[in-house]
Amino acid sequence: MEKIQTSRRDFLKASGITTFGLALGISGFTRDASLKKISPAVLRLEINPFIIIDTNGNITLVNPRPDMGQGSTQAVPSLLAEELEVSLEKVLIIQSDGMGKYGSQTSGGSSSVRELWFPIRKAGAAAREMLTTTAAKRWNVPVSECHAEDAKIVHKASGKSLTYGELADEASKLEIPKDPKLKESKDFKIIGKYNKRLDVPERVNGKAVYGIDVDVPGMVYASILHSPMIHGKVASIDDSEAKKIKGVLQVIKTERTMPHRTSEAVAVVATNYWAALKGKKALVVKWDNGELEKTLSTSNYYAATYEAAKKDGINAEEKGDFSIKYAVAKDKIEFNYETPFLAHAPIEPVNAVAHVKDDGTVEIWAPVQGPDWALRDVCGYMKVKPEQVKINVTLLGGAFGRKAYHDFVLEACHISKVVKKPVKVVWTREDDIAQGPYRPGMLSHMQGFVENGKITGFHHHAIGESIAGQVFKQLKDTEADPWLSGELATENNKYRFDGASKVSWTNVKTDIPVVWWRSVYASNFGWGQECFVDELAHLAKKDPLKARMEILTDDRFKKVLQTLAEKANWDEKLPEGSGKGLAIFSSFNSISACCITVSKKDQGVKIDKVVSVIDCGHYVNPDNVKAQTEGNIVMGLTAAIKDGITFTNGISDQSNFHQYNIMRLSETPAMEIHIIDSGAAPGGVGEPGLPPIAPALGNAVFAATGKRLRKLPFDIANLG
């Protein structure tokens, strides 16, 4: 395993900086972010959000967004390298540690490039201007005669050049330009161009350090037995057999702290992971489960959602009086669309090393999506101040939202405090799948009507557990989930219904722990929205593409659909038993549309081809956009046709991949990804490609078979 240094501020050694030069800090991650100079004295004491160019020409960037596979370790330095006129190889990345001065540090919501697009580029442009001004002064020539090139400032007329290292110290004495000139997109050399991922070789050869690789001096291991009913209380512990296993040091009662409640558990602490796991399996624990058989039940939960669909929800948005117009409409339909609970199942299960020290300080090594949120949660749990906590963020072997939920980190803290040693907690795959948290299962109750062959009325009643409510405790019983506005509002989907439209909400609560999953609610509600638009198009006797084009009000959306129609050859005549379906959805400031072609096979269908089109505005690397979209296709199809999470008698019916299947390579259909260069502000990439996948598949199944599916997942091999 990789040995990790334990010193608190070994920054100079880590960054390779030997002598100080120009250091710039960033205040706020917005277009109006301000810049500030950082003195060597401050730098020695504490890391700030900054870019450093030292006198040897080394360039260091503090990256505020952990990399969980989405490519932030390439995307963020690309923004800097573009404006600094240096190659990516010249930028060294140091990960931020959660302190408030770094601003938002959570990788989630497809936000990294969106939020860092201007501030990182602005800092790079400012540094470039300061270095250029310094060189011009040395040569006593106009600044206009000098330009940046390959980490040097070059004088056009004479050909003279000075490296950034030679200029850095003197440049640091200048005032920072308040409004440095950013490069125009037509002049980009890195942004928007294909560049190799420099981090891939180490991820392939095993040199990259993930959380599960961490090993610190004096560390012990803990394997935790959680109640099969998640929230069960420990009634008794028989650890006699566990203690006989060589390497087992202690068996302790511990706790799993989730945002909505704390549950009891039992930890086996050992000198190595195998002994800890073996000891866990030897434990005999009796649990007091109370009423959990009823409250941890997906059948009871869904029964409550279907009952809620019979009643009015809380209005989130309404244009016109939908209820009145629907009541008198001649051509109308009403259906429910169901999506399941889903586990995240990242390839690297959650894990953390925690060291609660005698002096009250706490050090964490963990694959967390947000060191700032981890710092907040550790401080709240341990009752310590931020300056007493050090968060070391490793690479993440997948996350999809799970690793921004820090129950596993707090477990490690609790055990370390008891055993007075650094402790490594590793969840098994069974823990990961059977304990949650999960994407919430949701119900979309849909109503709509058509007039004169056009869709004119649309109501989406969103029903289920609220992430904002359960995780953040930010939802009153009398208000609609505020996150709906970013998913279902007409401002988001750009559909205009001339009759009336409405979005409503009912919160059906559950003890099943939930949290965001890749694309959050969009993966749930895209299913209902886009399948129902197809149903209304069928009612209106309109082609699904043309029906959408009639009600779309935004040119970017129309361009995405037009491009999809062209690339997927939408109008081609298919053989009997084949069909195409499409869907479009906007999330995280990007627009994604998908067309799926299927053909009948025995009692079901097979997926022949998937064509996706995405308009994410400005992007950093087209190869990464395609890779993320391919991942979204595979994950979206898996969510549509593989297993969901179900609870029976309080216990998850799924425990590992033999019951919670994922799409295999041999099942993956042909895929085409097309990117629209709209030049708009950067949107998300890691998630927007997923929401259209399931509805496009459902619509394709209908086109091929005439069978309308309204519940996910479904068995694609046997449609009944």
XYZ file of C-alpha atoms in Angstrom, residues 31 46 87 102 105 133 137 150 159 162 217 225 306 313 372-373 375 411 415 421 455 469 526 545 555 563 602 633:
28
model
C -17.201 35.612 -12.861
C -1.050 28.288 5.327
C 1.459 23.092 -21.597
C -11.038 27.798 -0.851
C -14.858 22.400 -2.950
C 4.693 43.818 -18.006
C 10.134 46.902 -18.294
C 5.547 28.181 -23.630
C 13.477 37.361 -30.352
C 12.721 35.371 -20.364
C 2.084 4.695 10.471
C -21.221 -4.973 11.303
C -49.723 5.909 -5.424
C -49.926 18.088 -4.335
C -15.317 21.389 2.715
C -18.431 19.355 3.536
C -14.632 19.283 7.316
C -17.526 6.013 11.783
C -13.581 4.232 16.342
C -4.987 5.048 17.046
C -49.901 19.369 -26.874
C -35.757 17.288 3.392
C -36.927 12.637 -16.956
C -40.015 14.877 -32.736
C -33.357 27.780 -30.259
C -28.974 17.582 -34.740
C -37.884 -13.351 -28.836
C -25.498 5.966 -21.433
